[in-house]
Coordinates of C-alpha atoms and ligand atoms in Angstrom, one line a residue:
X1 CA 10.0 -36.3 6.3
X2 CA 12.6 -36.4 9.1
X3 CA 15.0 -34.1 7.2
X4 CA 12.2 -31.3 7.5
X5 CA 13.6 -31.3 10.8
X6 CA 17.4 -31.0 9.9
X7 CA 18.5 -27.3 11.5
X8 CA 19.7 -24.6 9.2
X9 CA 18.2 -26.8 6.2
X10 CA 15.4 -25.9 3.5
X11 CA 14.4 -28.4 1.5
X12 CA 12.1 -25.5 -0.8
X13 CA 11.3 -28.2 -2.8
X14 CA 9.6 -30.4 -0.5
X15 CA 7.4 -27.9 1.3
X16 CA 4.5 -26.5 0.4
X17 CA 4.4 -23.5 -1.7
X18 CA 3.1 -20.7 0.5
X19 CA 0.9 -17.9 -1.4
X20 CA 2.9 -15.5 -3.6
X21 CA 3.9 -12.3 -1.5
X22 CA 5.2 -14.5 1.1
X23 CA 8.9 -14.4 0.6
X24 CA 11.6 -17.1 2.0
X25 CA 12.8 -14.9 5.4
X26 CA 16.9 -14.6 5.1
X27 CA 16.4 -14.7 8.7
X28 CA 13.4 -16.4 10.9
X29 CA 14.1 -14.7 13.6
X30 CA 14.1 -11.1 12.3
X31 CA 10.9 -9.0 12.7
X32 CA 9.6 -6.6 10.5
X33 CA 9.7 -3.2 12.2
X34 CA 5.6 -2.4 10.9
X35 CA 4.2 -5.1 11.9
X36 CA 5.6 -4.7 15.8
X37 CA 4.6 -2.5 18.0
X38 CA 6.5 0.6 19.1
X39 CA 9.0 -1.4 22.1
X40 CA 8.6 -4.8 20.4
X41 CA 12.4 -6.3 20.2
X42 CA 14.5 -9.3 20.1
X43 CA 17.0 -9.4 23.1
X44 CA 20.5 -10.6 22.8
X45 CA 19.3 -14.0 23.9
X46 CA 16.8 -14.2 21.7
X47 CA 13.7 -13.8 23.8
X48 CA 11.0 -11.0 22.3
X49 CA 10.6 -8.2 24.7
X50 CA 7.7 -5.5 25.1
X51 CA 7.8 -2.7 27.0
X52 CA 10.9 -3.9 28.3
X53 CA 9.5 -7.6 30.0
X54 CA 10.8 -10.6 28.0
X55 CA 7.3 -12.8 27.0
X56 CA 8.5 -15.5 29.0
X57 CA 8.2 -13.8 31.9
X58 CA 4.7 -12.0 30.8
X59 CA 3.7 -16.0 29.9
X60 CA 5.0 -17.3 33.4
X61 CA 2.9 -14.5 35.0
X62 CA -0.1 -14.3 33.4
X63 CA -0.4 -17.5 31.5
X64 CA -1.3 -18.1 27.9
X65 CA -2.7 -17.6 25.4
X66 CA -2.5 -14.1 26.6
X67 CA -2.9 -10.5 25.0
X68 CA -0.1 -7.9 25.6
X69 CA -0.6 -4.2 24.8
X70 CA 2.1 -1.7 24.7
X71 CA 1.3 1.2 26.4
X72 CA 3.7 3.3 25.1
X73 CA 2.6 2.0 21.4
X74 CA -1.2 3.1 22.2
X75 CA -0.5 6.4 23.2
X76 CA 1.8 7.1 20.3
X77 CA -0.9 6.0 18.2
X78 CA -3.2 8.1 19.6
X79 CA -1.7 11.1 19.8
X80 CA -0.8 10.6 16.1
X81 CA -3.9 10.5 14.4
X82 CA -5.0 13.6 17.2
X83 CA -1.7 15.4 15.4
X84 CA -2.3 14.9 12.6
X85 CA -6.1 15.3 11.8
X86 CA -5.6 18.3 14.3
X87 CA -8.9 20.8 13.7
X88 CA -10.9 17.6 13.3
X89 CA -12.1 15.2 15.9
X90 CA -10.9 11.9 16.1
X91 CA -13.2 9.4 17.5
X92 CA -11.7 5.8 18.8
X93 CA -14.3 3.0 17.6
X94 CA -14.3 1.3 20.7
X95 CA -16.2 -1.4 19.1
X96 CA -12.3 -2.8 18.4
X97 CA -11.3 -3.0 21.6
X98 CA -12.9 -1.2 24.7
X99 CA -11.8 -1.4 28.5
X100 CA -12.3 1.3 31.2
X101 CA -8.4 1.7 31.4
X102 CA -8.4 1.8 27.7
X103 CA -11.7 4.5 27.3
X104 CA -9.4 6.7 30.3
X105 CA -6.3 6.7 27.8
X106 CA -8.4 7.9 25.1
X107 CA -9.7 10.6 26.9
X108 CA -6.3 11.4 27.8
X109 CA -4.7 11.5 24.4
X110 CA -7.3 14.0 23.6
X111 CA -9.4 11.2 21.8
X112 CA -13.4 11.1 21.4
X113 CA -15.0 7.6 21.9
X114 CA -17.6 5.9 19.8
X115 CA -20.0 3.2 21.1
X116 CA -21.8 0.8 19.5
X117 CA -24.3 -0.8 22.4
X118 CA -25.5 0.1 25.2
X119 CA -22.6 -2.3 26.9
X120 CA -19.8 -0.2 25.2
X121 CA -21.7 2.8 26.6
X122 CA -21.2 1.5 29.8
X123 CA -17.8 0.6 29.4
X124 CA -17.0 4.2 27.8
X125 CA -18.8 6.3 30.6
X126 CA -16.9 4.2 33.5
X127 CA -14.2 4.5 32.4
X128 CA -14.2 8.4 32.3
X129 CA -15.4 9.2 29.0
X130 CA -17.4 13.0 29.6
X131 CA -21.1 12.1 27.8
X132 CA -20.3 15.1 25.1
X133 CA -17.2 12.9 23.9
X134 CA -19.0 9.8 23.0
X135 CA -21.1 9.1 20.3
X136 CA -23.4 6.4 19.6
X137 CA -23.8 4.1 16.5
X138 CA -25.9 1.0 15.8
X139 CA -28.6 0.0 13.2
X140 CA -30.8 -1.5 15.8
X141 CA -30.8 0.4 19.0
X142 CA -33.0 0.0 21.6
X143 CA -34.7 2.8 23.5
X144 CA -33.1 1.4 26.6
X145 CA -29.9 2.2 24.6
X146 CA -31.3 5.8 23.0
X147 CA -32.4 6.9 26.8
X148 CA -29.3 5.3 28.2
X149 CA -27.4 7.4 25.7
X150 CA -29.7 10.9 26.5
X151 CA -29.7 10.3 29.8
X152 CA -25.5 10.3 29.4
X153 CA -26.0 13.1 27.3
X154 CA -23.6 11.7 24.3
X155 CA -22.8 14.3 21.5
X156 CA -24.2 12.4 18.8
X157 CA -26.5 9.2 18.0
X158 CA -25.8 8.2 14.5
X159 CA -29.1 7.6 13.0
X160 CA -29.5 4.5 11.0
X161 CA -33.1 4.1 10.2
X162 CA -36.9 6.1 10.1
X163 CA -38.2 3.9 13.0
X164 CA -35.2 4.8 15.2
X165 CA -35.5 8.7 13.8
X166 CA -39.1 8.5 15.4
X167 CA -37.7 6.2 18.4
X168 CA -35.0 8.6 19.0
X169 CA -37.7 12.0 18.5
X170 CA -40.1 10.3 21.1
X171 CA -37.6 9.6 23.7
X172 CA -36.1 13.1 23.7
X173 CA -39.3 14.4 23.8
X174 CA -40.5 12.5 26.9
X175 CA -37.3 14.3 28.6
X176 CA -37.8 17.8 27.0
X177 CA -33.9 17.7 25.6
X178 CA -32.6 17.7 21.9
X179 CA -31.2 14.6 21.0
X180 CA -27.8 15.4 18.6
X181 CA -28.1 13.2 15.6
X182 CA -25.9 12.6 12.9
X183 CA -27.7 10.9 9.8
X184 CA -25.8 7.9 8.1
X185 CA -25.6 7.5 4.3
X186 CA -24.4 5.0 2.3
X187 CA -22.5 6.4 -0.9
X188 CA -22.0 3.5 -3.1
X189 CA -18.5 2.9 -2.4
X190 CA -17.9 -0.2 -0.1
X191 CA -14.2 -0.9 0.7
X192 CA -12.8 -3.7 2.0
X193 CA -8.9 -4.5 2.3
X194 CA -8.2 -4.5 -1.6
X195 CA -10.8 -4.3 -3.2
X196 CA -13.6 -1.7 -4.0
X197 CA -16.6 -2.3 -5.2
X198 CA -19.3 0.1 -6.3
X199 CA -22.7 -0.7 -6.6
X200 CA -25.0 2.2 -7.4
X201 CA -27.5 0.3 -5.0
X202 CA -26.9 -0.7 -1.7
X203 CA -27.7 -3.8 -1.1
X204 CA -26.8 -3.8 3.1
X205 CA -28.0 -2.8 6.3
X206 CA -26.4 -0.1 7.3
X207 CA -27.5 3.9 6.8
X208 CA -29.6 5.6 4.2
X209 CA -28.4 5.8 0.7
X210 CA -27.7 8.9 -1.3
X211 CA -28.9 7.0 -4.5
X212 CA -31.8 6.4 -3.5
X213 CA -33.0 9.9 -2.1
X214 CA -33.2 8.5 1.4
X215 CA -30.9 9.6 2.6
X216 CA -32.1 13.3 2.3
X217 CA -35.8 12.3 3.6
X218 CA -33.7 11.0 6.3
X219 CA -32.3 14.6 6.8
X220 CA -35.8 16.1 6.3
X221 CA -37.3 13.6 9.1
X222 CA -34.7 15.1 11.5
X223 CA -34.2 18.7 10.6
X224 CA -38.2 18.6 11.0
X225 CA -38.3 16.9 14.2
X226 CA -38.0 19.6 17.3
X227 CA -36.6 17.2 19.5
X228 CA -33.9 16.3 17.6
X229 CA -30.9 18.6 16.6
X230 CA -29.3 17.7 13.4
X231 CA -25.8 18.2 13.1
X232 CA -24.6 16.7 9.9
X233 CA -24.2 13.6 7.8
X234 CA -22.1 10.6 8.9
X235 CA -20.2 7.5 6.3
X236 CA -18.0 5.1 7.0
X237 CA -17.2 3.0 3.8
X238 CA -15.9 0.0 5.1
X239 CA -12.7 -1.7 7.1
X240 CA -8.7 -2.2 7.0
X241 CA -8.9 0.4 4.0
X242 CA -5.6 1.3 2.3
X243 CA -6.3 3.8 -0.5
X244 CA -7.7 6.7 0.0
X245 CA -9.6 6.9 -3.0
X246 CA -12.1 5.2 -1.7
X247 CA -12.7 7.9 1.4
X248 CA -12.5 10.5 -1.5
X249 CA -14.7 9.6 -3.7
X250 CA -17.1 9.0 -0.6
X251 CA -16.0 12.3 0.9
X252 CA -17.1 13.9 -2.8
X253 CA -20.7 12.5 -2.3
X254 CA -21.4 13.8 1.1
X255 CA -19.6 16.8 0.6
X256 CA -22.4 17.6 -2.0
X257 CA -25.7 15.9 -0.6
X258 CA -24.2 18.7 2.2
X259 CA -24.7 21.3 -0.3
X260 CA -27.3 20.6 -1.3
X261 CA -29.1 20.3 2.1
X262 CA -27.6 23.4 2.9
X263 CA -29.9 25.0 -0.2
X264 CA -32.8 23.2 0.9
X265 CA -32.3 23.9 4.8
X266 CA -31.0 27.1 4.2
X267 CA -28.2 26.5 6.5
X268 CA -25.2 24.6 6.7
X269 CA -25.0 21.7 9.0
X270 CA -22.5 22.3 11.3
X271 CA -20.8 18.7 10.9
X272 CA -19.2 16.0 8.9
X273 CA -18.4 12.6 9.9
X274 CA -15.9 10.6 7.5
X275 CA -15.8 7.4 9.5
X276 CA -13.1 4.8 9.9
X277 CA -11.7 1.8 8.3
X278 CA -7.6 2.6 8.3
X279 CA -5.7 -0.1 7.1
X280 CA -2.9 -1.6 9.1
X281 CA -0.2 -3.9 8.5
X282 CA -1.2 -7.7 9.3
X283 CA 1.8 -9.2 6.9
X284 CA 4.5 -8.1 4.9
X285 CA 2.1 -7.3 2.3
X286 CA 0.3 -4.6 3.6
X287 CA 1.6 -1.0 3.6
X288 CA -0.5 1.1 5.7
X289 CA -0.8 5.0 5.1
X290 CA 0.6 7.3 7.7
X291 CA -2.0 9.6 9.7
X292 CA -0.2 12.4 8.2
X293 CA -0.6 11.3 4.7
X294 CA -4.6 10.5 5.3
X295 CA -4.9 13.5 7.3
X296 CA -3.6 15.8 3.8
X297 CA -5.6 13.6 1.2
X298 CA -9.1 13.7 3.3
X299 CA -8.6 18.0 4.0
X300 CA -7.4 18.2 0.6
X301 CA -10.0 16.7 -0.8
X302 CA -13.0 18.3 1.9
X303 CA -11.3 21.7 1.1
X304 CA -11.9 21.2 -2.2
X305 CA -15.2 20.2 -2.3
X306 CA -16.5 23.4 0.0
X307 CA -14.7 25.8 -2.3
X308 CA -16.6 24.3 -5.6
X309 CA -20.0 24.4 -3.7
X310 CA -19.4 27.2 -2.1
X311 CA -20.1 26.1 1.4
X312 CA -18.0 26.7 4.5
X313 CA -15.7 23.5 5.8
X314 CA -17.6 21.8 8.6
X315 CA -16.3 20.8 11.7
X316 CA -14.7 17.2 10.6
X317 CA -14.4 13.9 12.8
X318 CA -13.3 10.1 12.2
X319 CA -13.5 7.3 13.5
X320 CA -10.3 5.1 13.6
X321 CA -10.5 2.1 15.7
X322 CA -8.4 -0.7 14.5
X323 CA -5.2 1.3 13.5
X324 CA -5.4 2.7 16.6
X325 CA -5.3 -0.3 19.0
X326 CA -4.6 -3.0 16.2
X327 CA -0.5 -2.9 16.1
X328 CA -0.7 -2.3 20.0
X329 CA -0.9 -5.7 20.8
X330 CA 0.5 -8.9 20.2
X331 CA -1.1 -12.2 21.2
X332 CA 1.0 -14.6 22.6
X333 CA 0.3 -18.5 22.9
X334 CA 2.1 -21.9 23.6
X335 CA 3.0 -24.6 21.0
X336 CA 1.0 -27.5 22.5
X337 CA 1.9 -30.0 19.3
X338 CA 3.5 -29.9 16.0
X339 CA 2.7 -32.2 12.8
X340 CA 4.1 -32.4 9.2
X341 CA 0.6 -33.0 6.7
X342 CA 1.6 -34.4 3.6
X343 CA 0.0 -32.7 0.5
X344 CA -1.3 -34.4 -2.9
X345 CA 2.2 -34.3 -4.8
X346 CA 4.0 -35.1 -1.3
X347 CA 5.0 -31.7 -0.2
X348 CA 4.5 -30.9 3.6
X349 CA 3.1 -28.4 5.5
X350 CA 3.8 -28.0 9.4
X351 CA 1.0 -27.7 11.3
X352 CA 1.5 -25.7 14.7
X353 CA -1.5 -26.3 17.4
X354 CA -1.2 -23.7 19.9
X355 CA -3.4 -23.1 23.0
X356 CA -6.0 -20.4 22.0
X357 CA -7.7 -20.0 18.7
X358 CA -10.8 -19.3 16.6
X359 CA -12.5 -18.7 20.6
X360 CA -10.0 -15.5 20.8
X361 CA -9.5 -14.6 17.3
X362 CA -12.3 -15.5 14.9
X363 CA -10.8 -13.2 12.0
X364 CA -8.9 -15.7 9.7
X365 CA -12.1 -18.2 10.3
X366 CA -14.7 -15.6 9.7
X367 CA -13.5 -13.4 6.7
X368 CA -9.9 -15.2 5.4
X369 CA -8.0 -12.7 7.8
X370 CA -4.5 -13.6 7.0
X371 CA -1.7 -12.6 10.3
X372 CA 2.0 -13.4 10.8
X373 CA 3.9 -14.7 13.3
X374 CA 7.2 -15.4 15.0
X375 CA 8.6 -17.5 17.5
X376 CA 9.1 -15.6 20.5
X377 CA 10.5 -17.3 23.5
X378 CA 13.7 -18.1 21.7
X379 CA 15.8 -17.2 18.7
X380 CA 16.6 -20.4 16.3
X381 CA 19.3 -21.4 13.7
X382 CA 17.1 -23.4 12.5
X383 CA 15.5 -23.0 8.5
X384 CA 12.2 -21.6 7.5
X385 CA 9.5 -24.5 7.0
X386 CA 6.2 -23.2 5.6
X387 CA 3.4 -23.5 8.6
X388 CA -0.3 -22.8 9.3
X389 CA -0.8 -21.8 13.2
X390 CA -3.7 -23.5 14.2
X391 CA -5.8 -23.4 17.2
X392 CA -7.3 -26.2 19.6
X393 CA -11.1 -26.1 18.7
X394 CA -13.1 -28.4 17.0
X395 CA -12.8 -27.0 13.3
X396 CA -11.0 -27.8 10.3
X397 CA -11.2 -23.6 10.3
X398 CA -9.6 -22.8 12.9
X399 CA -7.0 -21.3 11.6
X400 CA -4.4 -18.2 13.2
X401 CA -2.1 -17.9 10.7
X402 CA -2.7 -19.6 7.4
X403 CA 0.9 -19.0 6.1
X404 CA 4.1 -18.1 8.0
X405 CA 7.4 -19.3 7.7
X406 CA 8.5 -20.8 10.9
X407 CA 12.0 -22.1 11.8
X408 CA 12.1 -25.9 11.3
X409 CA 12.9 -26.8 14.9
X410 CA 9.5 -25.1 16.7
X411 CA 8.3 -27.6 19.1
X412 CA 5.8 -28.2 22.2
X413 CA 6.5 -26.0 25.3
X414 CA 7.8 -22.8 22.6
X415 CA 6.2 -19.5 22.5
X416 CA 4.6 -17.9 19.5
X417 CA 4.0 -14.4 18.9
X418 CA 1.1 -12.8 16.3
X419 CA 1.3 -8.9 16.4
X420 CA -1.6 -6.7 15.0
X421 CA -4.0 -8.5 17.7
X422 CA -4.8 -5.8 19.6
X423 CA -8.5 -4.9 17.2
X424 CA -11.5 -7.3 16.6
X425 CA -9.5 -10.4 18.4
X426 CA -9.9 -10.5 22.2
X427 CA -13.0 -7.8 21.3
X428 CA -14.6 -10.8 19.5
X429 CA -13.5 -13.8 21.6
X430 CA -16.3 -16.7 22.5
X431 CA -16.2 -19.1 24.5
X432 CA -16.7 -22.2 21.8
X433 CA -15.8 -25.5 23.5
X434 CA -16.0 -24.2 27.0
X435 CA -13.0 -22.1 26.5
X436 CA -12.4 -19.4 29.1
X437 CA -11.3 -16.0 27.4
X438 CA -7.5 -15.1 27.2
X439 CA -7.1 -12.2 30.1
X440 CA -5.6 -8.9 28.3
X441 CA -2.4 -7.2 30.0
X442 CA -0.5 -3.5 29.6
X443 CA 3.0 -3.4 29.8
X444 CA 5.5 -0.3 29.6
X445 CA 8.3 0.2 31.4
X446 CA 8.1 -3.5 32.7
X447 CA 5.8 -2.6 34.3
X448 CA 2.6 -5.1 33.9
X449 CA -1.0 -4.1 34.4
X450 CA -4.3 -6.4 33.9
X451 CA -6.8 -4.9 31.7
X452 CA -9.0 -7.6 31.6
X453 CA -8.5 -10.6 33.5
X454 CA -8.5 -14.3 32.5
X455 CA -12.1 -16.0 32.5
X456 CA -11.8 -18.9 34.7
X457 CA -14.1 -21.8 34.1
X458 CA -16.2 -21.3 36.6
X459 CA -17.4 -17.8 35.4
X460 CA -18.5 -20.1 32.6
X461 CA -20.3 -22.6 35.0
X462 CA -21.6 -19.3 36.7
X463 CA -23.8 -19.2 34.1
X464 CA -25.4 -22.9 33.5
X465 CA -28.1 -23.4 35.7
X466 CA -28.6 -26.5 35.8
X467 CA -32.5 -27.0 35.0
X468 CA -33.7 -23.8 36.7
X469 CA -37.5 -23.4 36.4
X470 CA -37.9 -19.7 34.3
X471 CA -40.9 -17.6 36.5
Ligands
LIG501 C1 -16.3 -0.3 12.8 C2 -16.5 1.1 12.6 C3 -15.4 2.0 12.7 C4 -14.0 1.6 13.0 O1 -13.5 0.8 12.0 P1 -11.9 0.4 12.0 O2 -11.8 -0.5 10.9 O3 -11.7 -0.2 13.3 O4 -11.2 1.7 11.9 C5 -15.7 3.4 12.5 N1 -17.0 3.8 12.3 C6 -18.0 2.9 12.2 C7 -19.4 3.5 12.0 C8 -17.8 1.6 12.3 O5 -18.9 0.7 12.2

């Protein structure tokens, strides 16, 4: 197998055969301009550059693996989806990545902020977030979350349940406020990446379902509860979402189980909530919508709906987490060894062990999450080899990047980029195999900022006791 190391040669015949939509790159070191984030380049000598700083001298710094955000990327982002869904509100799910530098940008870029915990609360409210621009989600609050959340005076809990409806009734009560609730229904479309599918019931935990007549008991149970003030119905269909037929045909349900409420009520609610789930670009294969082009289906569609029922438009919001902050960053890691496997029928893959892992980015290891990759610290001349970037834990699973063509020559001590890692990676990191969590920095202008700092093993040891008698 020593001639899989021969620069500028491609024995096709010899490798593995990657999955179909992954095409043979003319050039290894090109990058595809939608997978990148906004100041993402190649200098002249080959190095990647962010916001201006070569990732050499962001890995020197600050180490690796490392997350790098770019600033100017985030903001764009931002300000695009507040552009284009302009009239509605956009809330950030900061569920996908949350800091209190990153809740002050939203608020800046004219974003809302949604919460899932009483921790992202936390983050949210330090980090400047006004109590009337957050809202609160969860299927299992706790009333330390629900008075945490009243006592913030958020704009909206999103109600999940009948115990938490009573929970959330009680809690207000004790403080003589009205709690703003949203009720979440399920509308028998579930989306996820590709594929739809529509059950007619729904057989998972979150919200009440349409189907089923919950959901409108679950509207009844509010609207008939003085202490809580029922603003309108909340869905969210699913994640990294890239039709919007899916949103529609949701959109159509809860347009009319508004209508119908409205009857019943005898008055509108004042709110709609269509949720998130954008799709962004991971690989060449997928081809995100714009904001702009979302933004005209979902009104279009809304529009439509209120002039057939003859109810007024309500005041629309979503909730786009991961195509805000997803392209924004890029994770960055060090080879630490590279092996050729031999396949039954003697074809080879290249195995490339970097320094991080499932511990930073359990996505390809927990759903099949598939990401691409490039070398970064360098260009090469060398061919493409088919490779799987793997990390360092103890798993056959731990897998980065199951399929990427990297140039034949990649060895220890080289740098490897994987954009789109800025939603659900560092957000999601454990600390399997003692581990210490991958710090996350902000560059723009090259100028670098520390979000969140590298976790050191002693934080870890901070937290083992030794034998420590429990009182
Ligand atoms: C996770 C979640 C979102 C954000 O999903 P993205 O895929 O990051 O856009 C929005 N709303 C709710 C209720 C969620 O659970």
């Amino acid at each position: 197998m020593t001639h899989m190391h021969v620069a500028g040669s491609i024995h096709a015949d010899t490798i593995a055969p990657g999955p179909q939509w992954l095409r043979l790159p003319e050039d290894v070191n090109a990058l595809l301009p939608a997978l990148w984030s906004a100041t993402v380049e190649r200098g002249p000598d080959g190095v990647l550059a962010v916001g201006g700083l070569p990732v050499t001298d962001i890995a020197a710094r600050c180490g690796t693996p490392v997350y790098v955000l770019d600033e100017v990327d985030f903001h764009q982002r931002a300000r695009g989806f507040v552009e284009a869904f302009a009239g509605w509100d956009v809330y950030y799910a900061g569920k996908s990545f949350l800091t209190t530098a990153v809740a002050g940008w939203a608020v800046a870029d004219g974003l809302f902020v949604d919460c899932s915990t009483g921790g992202e609360l936390t983050v949210a409210l330090r980090g400047g977030v006004p109590g009337e621009r957050i809202g609160l989600h969860g299927n299992n609050k706790s009333e330390a979350e629900i008075a945490m959340a009243l006592d913030a005076g958020v704009g909206r809990i999103i109600v999940d349940s009948f115990d938490e409806i009573r929970r959330i009734g009680r809690l207000a009560a004790d403080r003589d406020v009205r709690a703003r609730v949203m009720v979440r229904v399920t509308t028998g479309v579930e989306a996820h990446t590709h594929e739809y599918i529509a059950t007619a019931h729904e057989d998972q935990k979150f919200g009440f379902s349409i189907a089923s007549g919950q959901a409108k008991e679950a509207l009844r149970a509010c609207e008939a509860d003085p202490h809580l003030d029922l603003i309108g119905i909340h869905s969210h269909i699913g994640s990294q979402i890239f039709e919007t037929y899916g949103f529609e045909v949701a959109a159509r349900r809860i347009m009319m189980l508004h209508a119908e409420v409205a009857r019943e009520f005898d008055r509108e609610l004042p709110e709609m909530d269509l949720g998130g789930g954008f799709g962004i670009a991971y690989t060449s294969l997928d081809q995100p919508e714009t904001p702009e082009r979302l933004a005209a289906a979902l009104r279009a569609i809304v529009e439509e709906q209120a002039h057939d029922l003859s109810v007024q438009v309500p005041r629309m919001s979503i909730e786009p987490g991961r195509a805000i902050v997803g392209p924004t960053t890029m994770a960055l890691y060090r080879v630490g060894t590279v092996k050729q496997v031999v396949l039954d029928g003697g074809a080879t893959r290249t195995y490339i062990s970097v320094d991080g892992g499932m511990s930073d980015n359990i996505r390809p290891a927990l759903y099949g999450a598939e990401y691409s990759a490039t070398l970064a610290g360098r260009a090469s001349s060398a061919g493409a080899v088919l490779s799987r970037i793997v990390g360092k834990h103890c798993e056959g699973g731990d897998i980065l990047v199951r399929d990427e063509f990297m140039p034949a020559d990649i060895a220890p001590g080289d740098l490897v980029a994987v954009p789109g890692s800025g939603a659900y990676s560092r957000a999601m990191a454990s600390n399997y195999n003692m581990v210490p969590r991958p710090p996350v920095v902000a560059v723009r202008d090259g100028v670098l900022h520390t979000l969140v700092r590298r976790e050191t093993i002693d934080d870890l040891l901070a937290l083992d006791l030794g034998y420590d008698p429990v009182p």
